[in-house]
Coordinates of C-alpha atoms in Angstrom, one line a residue:
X18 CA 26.7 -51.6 12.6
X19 CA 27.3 -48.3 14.3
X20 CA 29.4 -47.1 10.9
X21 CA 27.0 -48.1 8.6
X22 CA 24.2 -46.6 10.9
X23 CA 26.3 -43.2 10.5
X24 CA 26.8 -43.4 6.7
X25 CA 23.4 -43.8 6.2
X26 CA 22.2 -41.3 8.7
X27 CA 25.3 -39.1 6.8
X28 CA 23.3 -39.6 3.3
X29 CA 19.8 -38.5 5.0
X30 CA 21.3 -35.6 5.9
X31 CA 22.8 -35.0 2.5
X32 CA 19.0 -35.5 1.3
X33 CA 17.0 -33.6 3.6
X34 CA 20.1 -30.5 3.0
X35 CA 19.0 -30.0 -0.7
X36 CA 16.4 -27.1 0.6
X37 CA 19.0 -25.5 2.3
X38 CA 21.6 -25.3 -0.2
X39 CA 18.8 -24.2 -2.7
X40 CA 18.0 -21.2 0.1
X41 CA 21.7 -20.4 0.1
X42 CA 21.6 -20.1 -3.5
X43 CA 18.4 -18.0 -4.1
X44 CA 19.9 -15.4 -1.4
X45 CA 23.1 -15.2 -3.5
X46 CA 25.1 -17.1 -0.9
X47 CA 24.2 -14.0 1.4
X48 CA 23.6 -14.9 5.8
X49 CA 21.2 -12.0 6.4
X50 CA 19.1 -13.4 4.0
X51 CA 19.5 -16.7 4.4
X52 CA 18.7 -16.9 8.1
X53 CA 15.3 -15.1 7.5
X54 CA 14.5 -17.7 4.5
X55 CA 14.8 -20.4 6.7
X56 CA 13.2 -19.1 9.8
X57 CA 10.5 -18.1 7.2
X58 CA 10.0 -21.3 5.4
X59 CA 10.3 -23.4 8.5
X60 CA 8.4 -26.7 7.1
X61 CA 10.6 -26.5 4.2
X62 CA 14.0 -26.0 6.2
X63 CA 14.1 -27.1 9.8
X64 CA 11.0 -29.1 9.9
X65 CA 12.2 -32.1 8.0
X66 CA 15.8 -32.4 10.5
X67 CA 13.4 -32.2 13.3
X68 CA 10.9 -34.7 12.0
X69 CA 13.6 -37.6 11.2
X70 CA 15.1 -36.8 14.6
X71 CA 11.9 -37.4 16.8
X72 CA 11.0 -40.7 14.8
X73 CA 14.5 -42.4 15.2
X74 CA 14.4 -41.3 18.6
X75 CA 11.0 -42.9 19.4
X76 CA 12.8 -45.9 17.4
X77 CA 15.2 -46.1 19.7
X78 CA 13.0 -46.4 22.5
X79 CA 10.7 -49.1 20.7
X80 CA 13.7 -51.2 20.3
X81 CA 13.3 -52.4 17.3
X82 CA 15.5 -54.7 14.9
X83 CA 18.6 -52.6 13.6
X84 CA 17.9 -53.2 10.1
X85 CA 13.9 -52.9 10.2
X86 CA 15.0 -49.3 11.9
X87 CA 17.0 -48.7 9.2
X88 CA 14.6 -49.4 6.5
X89 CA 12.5 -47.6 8.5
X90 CA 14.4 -44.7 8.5
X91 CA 15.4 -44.8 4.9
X92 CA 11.4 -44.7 4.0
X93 CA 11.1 -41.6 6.0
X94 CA 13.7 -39.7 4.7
X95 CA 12.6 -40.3 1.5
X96 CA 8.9 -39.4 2.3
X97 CA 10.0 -36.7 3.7
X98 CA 12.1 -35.3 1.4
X99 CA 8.9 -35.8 -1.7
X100 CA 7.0 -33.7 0.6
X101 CA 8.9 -30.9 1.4
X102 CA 11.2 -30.5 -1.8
X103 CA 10.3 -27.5 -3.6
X104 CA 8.9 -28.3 -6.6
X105 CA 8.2 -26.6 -9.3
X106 CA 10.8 -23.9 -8.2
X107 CA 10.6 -20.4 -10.3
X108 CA 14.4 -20.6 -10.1
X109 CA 15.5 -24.2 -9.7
X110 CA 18.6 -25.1 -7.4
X111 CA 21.4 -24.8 -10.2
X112 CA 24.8 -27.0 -9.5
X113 CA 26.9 -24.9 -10.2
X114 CA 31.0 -25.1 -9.0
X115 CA 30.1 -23.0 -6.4
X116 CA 27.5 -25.1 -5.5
X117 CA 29.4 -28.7 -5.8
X118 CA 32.0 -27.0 -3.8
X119 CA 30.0 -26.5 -0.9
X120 CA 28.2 -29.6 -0.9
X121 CA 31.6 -31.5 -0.8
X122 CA 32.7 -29.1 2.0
X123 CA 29.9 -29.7 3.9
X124 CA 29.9 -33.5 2.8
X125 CA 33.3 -33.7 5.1
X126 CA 32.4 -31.3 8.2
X127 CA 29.7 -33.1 8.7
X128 CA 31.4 -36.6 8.3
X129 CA 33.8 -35.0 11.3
X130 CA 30.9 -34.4 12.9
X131 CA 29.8 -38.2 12.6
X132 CA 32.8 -39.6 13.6
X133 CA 32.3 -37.7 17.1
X134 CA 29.2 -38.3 17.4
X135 CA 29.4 -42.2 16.6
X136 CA 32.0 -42.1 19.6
X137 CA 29.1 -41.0 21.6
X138 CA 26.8 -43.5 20.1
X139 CA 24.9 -40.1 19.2
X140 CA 24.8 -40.2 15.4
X141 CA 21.0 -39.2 15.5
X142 CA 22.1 -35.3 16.8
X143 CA 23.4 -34.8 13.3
X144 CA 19.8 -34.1 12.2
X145 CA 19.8 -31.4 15.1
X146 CA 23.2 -29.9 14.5
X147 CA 22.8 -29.8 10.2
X148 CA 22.1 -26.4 10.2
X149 CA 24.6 -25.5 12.1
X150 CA 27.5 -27.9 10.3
X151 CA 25.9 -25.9 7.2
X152 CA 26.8 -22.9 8.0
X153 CA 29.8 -23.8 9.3
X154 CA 30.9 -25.4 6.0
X155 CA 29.6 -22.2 4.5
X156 CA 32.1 -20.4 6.4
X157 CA 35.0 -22.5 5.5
X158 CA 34.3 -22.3 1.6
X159 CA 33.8 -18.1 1.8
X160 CA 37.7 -17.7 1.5
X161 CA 38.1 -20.2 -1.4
X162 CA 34.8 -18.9 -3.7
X163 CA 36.3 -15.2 -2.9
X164 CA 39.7 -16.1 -4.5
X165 CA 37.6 -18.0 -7.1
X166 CA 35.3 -15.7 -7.9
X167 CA 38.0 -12.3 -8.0
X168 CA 39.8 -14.7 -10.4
X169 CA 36.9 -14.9 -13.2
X170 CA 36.0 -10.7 -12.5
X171 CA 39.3 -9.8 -13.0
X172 CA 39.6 -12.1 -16.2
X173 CA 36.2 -10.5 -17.0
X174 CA 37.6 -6.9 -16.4
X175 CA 40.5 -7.7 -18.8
X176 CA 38.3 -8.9 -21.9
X177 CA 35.9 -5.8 -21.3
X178 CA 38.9 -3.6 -21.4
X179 CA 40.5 -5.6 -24.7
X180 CA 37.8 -4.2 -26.7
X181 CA 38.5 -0.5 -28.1
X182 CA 35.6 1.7 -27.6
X183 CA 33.3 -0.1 -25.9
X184 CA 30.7 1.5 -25.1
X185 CA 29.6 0.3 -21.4
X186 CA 25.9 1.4 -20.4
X187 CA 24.7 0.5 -16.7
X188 CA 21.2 0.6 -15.7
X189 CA 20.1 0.6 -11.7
X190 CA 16.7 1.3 -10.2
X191 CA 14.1 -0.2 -7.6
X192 CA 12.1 -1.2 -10.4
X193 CA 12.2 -1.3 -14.6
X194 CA 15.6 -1.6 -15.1
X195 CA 14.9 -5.3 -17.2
X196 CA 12.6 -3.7 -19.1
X197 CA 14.5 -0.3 -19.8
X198 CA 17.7 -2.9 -20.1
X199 CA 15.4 -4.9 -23.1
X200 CA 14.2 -2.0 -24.6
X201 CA 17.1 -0.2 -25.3
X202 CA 18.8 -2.9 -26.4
X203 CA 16.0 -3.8 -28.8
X204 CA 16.3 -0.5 -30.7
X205 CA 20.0 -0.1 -30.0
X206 CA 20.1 -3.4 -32.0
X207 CA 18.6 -2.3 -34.8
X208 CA 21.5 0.0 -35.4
X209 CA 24.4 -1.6 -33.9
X210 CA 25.9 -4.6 -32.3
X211 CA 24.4 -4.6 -29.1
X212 CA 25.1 -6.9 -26.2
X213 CA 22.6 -7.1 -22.6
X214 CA 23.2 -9.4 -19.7
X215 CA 20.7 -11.7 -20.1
X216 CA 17.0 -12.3 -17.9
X217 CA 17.8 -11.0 -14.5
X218 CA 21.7 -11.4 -14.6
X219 CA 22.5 -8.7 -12.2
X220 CA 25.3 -9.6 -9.6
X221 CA 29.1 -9.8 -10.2
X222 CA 28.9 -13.4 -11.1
X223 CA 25.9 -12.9 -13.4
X224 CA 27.8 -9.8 -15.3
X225 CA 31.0 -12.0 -15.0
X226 CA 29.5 -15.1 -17.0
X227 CA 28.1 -12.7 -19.4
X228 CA 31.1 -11.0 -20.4
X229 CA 33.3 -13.9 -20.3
X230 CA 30.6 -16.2 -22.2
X231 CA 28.9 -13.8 -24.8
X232 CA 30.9 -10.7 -25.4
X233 CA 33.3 -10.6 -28.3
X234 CA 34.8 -7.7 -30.3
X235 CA 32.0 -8.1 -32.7
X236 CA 29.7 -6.0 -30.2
X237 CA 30.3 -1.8 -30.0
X238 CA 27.7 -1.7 -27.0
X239 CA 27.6 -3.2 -23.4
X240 CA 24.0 -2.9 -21.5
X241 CA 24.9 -4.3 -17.7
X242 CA 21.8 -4.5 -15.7
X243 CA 22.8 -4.0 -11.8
X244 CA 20.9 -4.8 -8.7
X245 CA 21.4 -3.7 -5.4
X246 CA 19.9 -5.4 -2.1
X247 CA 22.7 -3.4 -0.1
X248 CA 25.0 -0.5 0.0
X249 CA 28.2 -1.0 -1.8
X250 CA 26.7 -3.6 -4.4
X251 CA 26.3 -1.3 -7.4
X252 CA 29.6 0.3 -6.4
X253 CA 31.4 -3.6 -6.9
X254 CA 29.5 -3.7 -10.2
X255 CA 31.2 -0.6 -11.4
X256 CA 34.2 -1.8 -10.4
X257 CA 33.8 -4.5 -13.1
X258 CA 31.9 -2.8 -15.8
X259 CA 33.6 1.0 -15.4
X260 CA 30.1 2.4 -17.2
X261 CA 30.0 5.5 -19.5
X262 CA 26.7 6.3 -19.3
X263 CA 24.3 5.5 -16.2
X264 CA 20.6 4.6 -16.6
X265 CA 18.0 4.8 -13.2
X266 CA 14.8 3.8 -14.0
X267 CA 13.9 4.0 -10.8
X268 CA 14.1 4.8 -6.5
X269 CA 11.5 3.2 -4.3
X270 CA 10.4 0.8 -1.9
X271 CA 12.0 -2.5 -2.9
X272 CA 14.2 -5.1 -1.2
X273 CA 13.5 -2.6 1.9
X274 CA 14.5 -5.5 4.2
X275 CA 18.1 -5.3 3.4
X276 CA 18.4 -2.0 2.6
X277 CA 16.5 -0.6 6.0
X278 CA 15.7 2.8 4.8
X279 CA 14.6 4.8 1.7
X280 CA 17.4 6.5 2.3
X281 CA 19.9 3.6 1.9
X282 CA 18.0 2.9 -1.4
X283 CA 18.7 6.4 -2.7
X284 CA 22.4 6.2 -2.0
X285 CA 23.3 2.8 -3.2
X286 CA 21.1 3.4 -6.3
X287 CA 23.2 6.7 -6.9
X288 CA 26.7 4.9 -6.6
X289 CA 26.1 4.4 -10.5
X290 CA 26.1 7.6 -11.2
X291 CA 28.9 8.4 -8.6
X292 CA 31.3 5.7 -10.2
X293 CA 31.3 7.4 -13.6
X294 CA 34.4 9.2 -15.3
X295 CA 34.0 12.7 -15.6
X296 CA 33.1 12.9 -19.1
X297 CA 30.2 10.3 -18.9
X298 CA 26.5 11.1 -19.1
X299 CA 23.3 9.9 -16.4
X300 CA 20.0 9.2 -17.5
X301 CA 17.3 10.0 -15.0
X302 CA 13.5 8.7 -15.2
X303 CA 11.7 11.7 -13.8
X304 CA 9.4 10.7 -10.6
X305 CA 8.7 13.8 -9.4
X306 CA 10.4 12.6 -6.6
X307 CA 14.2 11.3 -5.2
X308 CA 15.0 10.5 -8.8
X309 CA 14.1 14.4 -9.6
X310 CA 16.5 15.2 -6.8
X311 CA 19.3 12.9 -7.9
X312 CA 18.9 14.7 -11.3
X313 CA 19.5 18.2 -9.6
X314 CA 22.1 16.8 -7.5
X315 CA 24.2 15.4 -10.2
X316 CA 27.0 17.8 -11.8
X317 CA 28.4 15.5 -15.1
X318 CA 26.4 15.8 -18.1
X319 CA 22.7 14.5 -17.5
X320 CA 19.1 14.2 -18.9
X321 CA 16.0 14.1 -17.5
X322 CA 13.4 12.2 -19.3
X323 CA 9.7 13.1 -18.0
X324 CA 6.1 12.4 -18.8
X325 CA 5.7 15.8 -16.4
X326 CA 7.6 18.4 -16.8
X327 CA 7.6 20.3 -20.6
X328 CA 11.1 21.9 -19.0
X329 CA 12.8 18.9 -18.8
X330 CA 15.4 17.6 -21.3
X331 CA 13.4 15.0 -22.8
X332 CA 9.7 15.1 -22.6
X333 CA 6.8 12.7 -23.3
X334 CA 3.4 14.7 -24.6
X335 CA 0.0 13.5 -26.2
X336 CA -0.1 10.4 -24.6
X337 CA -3.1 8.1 -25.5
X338 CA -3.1 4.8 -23.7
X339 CA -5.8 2.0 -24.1
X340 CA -5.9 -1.6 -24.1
X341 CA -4.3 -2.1 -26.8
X342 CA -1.4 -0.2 -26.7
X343 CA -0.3 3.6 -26.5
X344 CA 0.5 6.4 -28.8
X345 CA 2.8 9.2 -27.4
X346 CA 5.1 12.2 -28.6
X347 CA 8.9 12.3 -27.3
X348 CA 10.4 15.7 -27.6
X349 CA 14.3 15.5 -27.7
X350 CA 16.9 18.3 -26.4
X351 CA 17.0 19.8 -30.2
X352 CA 13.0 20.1 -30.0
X353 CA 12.8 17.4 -32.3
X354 CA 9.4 15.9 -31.4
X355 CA 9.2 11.6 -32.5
X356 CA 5.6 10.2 -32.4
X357 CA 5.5 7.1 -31.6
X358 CA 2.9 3.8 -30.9
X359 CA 3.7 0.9 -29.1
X360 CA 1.9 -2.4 -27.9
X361 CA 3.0 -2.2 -24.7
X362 CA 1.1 -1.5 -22.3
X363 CA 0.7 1.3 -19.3
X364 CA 2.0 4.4 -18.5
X365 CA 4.7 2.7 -17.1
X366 CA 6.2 1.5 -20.1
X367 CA 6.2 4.8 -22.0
X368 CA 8.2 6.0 -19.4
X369 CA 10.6 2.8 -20.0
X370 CA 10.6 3.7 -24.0
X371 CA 11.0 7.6 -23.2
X372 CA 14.4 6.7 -21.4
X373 CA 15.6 4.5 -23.8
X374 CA 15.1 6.6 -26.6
X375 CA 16.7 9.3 -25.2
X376 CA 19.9 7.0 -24.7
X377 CA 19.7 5.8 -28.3
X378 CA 19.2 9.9 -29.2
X379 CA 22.0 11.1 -27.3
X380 CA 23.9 7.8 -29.0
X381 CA 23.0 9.4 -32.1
X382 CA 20.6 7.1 -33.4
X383 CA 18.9 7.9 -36.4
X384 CA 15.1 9.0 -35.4
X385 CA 13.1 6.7 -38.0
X386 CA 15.3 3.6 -36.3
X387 CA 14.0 4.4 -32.9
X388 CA 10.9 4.9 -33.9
X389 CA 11.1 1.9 -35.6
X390 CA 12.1 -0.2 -32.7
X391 CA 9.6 1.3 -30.5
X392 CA 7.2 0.2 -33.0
X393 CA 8.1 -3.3 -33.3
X394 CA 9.1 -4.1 -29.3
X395 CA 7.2 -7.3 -28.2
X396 CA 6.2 -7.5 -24.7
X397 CA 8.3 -8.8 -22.2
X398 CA 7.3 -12.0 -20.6
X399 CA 5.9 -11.7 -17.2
X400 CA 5.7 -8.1 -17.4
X401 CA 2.4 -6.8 -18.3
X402 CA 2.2 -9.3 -21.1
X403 CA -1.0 -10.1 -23.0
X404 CA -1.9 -13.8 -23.1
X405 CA -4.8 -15.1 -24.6
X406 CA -6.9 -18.0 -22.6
X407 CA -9.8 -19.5 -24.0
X408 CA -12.5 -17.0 -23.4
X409 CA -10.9 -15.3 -21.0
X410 CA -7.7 -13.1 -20.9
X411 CA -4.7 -13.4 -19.2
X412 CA -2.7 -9.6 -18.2
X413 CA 0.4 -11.3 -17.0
X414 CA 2.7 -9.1 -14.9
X415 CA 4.4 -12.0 -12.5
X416 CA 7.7 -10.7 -12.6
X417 CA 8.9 -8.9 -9.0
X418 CA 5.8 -6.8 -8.1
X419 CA 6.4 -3.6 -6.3
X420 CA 4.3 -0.6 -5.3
X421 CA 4.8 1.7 -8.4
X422 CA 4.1 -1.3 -10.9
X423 CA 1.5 -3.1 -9.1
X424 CA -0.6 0.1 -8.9
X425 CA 0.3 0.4 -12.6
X426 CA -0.9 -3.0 -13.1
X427 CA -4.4 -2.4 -11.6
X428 CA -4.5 1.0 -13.7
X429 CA -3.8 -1.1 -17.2
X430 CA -6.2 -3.8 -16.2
X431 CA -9.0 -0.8 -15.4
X432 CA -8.7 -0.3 -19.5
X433 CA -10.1 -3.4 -20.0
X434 CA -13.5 -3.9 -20.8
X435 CA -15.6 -6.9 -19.1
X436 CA -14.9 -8.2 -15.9
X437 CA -11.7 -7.6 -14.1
X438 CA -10.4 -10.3 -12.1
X439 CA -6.9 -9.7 -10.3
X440 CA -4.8 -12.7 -8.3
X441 CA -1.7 -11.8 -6.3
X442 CA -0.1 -13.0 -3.3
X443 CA 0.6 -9.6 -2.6
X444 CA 4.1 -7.7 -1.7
X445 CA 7.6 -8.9 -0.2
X446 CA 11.3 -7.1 0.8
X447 CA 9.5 -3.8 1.6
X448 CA 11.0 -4.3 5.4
X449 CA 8.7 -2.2 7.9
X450 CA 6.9 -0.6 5.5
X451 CA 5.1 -3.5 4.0
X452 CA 2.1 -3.8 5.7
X453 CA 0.8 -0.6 4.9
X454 CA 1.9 -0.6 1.1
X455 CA 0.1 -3.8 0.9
X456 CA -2.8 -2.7 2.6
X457 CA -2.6 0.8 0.0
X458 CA -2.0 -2.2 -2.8
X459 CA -5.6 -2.8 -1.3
X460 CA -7.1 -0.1 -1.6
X461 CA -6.3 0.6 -5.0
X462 CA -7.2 -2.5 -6.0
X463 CA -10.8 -2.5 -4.6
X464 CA -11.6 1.0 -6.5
X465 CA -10.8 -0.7 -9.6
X466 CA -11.4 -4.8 -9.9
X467 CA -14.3 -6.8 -9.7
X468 CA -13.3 -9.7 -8.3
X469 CA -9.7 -10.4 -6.3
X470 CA -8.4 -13.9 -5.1
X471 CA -5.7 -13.6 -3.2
X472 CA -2.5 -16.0 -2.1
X473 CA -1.5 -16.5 1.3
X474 CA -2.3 -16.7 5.5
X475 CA -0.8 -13.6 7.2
X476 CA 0.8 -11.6 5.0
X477 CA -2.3 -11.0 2.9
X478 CA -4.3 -9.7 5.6
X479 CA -3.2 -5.6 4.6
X480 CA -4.5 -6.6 1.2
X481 CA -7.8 -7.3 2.6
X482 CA -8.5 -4.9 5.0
X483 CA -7.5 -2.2 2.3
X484 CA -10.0 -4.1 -0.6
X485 CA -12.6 -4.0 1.8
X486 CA -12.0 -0.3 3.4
X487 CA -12.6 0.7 -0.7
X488 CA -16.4 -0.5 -0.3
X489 CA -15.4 -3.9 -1.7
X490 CA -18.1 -6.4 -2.2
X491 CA -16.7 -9.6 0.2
X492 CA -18.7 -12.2 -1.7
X493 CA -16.1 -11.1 -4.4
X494 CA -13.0 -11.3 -2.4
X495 CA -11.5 -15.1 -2.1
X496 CA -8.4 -16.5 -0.2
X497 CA -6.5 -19.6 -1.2
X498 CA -2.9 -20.4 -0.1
X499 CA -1.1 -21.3 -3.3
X500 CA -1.5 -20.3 -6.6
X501 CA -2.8 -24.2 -7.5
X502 CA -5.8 -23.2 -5.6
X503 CA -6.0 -19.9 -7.3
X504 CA -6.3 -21.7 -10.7
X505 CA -8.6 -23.9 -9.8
X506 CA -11.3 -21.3 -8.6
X507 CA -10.6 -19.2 -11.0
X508 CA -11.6 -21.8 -13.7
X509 CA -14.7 -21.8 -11.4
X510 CA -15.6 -18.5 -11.6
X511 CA -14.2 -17.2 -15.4
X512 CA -16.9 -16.6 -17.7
X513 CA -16.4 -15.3 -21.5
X514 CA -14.6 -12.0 -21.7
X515 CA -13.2 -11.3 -18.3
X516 CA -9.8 -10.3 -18.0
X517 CA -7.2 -12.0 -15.6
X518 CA -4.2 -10.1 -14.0
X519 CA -1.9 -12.1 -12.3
X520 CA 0.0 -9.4 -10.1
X521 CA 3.6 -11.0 -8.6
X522 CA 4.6 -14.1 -8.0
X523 CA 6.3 -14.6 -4.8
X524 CA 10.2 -16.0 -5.2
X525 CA 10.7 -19.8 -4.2
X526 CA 12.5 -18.6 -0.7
X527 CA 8.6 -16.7 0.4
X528 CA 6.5 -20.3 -0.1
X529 CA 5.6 -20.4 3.7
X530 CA 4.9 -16.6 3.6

């Protein structure tokens, strides 16, 4: 009975582990990370371990019937498990080798672990020690998915490299780079081949399963989006892609709890530039700021692409922006000036459109085809896209909120006539400075919106103190904890004309944030 006990204590475990190895996965297999996700979604990680232990402990000492404990048990797990899956996940746990890998490894460490525990008539401690035998079988699968994974980036490498002339674009920054990396290629495209890495497929592996899986000989240009949570990460990304020209959109405060320091940001987003050949060309999104100074830092052949400066290489004048889109002059190095409308909106995005089209310029482009795919971009889903609802609309900017773009957000909503309603959970990764961008998130918000719900306990507590410091009505400011109740008070409170803004959307590893 004891064996059977253990195998079906074994499969519990397996059960309850699915959170876990979904945690693992959404922090790209990364420790650091993964310890705080699981110390920060608690109910959704150590919780359920903790619960089945108590209960077949206090079965133990009720002393019931073997199999009715069992059954018992069984029901529990399984209860357990419905409540705390994630559902609904924005990213969904993918089996992928990787994954069915690890899950075996850890199938047979923690079997090990069974066998020495039933010796000890102690099987229930494998609910206390899974964790633990997780990481451990982590540990013991690192060397085989690093031999693994050089195998398919070196095949990568080589089929990059098999293609003559090649052009090989990557584009880095805290925030924009998607939408820069979707623009360009949209009006890239409409003069030659022109292969992205799809969605959000920024890591080696992600750039990896793109080349090996899309890119043929029938393509002249390569756009390789590349995020960074760490020093070093762009730098491996080079060492895959070898860019000719590099694109940053972008240097701020993002993913500032790995990163530690502004600093840090600065210098790992500059390793793009860094790991080009001599002869290659960076594109810099004026900010007025550190990417100015990267600019002026940098000594290979550059452009700086402002909506500020009438000096700078490439510069954006007669800008009108409403709420249905924006018209704008880009004046290129020759003093060619293109005007051009678009539907996207913010002065965020003409900044994105500014950048690209001076890559597709300096790619020698013709003028009436960028201005032609300026023209006909679509917006981007998630990313300050237009959605009608009934009689209310929906400004839908979900996608990886930061402090740049989220004040953005708020500005574009302001366009708007009728009521402006904003929902947001608020800000994550922005390490020890979070609290006080959140609260300035605040602030901005309550100079401009009518009526804010936000998501969340804790963490939204900046938020409110800033909306409310901005003279803030509070019979207009409302708290829920998930974005469920959000929509149901919203449909509450809606009447005929308002606009909605849904600002972030917190990743699936901040649900107990």
């Amino acid at each position: 009975m004891q064996i059977i006990t253990a195998i079906i204590y074994l499969l519990g475990i397996l059960l309850l582990s699915k959170n876990i190895i979904h945690f693992f996965q959404l922090e790209s297999y990364q420790f650091p990370g993964f310890f705080k996700t699981i110390k920060r979604n608690f109910k959704h990680s150590i919780l359920p371990f903790l619960l089945v232990f108590l209960f077949v402990t206090l079965l133990y000492y009720i002393r019931l019937n073997s199999v009715v404990s069992l059954l018992l048990f069984i029901l529990l797990c399984y209860f357990i498990f419905i409540k705390t899956n994630i559902k609904s996940a924005k990213k969904p746990l993918i089996f992928t080798g990787r994954v069915k890998r690890l899950i075996l490894v850890y199938t047979i460490v923690l079997s090990l672990s069974m066998v020495v525990l039933i010796k000890y008539g102690a099987c229930v401690y494998g609910f206390v020690f899974a964790i633990p035998i997780f990481i451990m079988a982590a540990l013991l699968a690192w060397p085989i998915e690093k031999i693994i994974s050089e195998f398919y980036f070196q095949d990568a490498k080589s089929k990059l490299n098999s293609i003559p002339n090649l052009i090989r674009i990557g584009i880095t920054g805290s925030y924009g780079k998607t939408t820069v990396k979707n623009i360009l290629a949209h009006i890239l495209n409409q003069y030659t081949p022109t292969l992205m890495s799809p969605k959000s497929f920024n890591t080696p592996m992600g750039l990896t399963i793109t080349i090996r899986n899309m890119l043929s000989e029938h393509y002249r240009i390569f756009l390789a989006e590349m995020g960074s949570r760490h020093l070093g990460d762009i730098k491996e990304l080079c060492r895959l892609v070898s860019p000719n020209i590099g694109i940053i959109s972008s240097v701020g405060a993002q993913h500032l709890d790995t990163f530690k320091s502004i600093e840090n940001v600065k210098k790992g987003k500059y390793e793009l530039i860094q790991c080009l050949p001599k002869d290659g060309h960076g594109f810099f999104q004026d900010d007025n700021a550190i990417v100015r100074e990267l600019y002026q830092q940098t000594s290979i052949h550059k452009t700086l692409v402002s909506l500020y400066d009438e000096n700078a290489d490439v510069y954006v004048n007669n800008i009108i922006m409403s709420a249905n889109g924006s018209s704008f002059n880009i004046r290129f190095p020759n003093q060619e000036e293109l005007s051009c409308n678009t539907a996207l909106l913010g002065e965020i995005n003409i900044k994105n459109i500014a950048l690209s089209a001076a890559v597709a310029h300096f790619l020698k482009v013709p003028h009436s085809i960028i201005k032609k795919g300026i023209q006909s971009i679509q917006p981007i889903k998630n990313r300050l896209e237009i959605i009608p609802a009934g009689i209310y609309t929906i400004i839908n900017d979900a996608f990886n909120s930061n402090p740049v773009g989220s004040k953005e957000a708020v500005n574009v909503l302001s366009q708007f006539e009728g009521r402006k309603i904003i929902i947001t959970p608020g800000m994550v990764e922005l390490g020890s400075e979070e609290a006080q961008l959140n609260y300035n998130f605040g602030e901005h918000i309550g100079k401009h919106v009518d009526i804010a719900i936000l998501i969340g306990n804790k963490r939204i507590q900046p938020i409110k103190e800033g909306i409310l410091n901005a003279g803030f009505a509070s019979d207009k400011l409302y708290i829920v904890k998930t974005l469920e109740e959000s929509t149901k008070l919203l449909h509450s409170i809606v009447q005929k004309g308002d606009i909605v803004l849904y600002e972030n959307d917190l990743p699936d590893n901040y649900m107990d944030a």
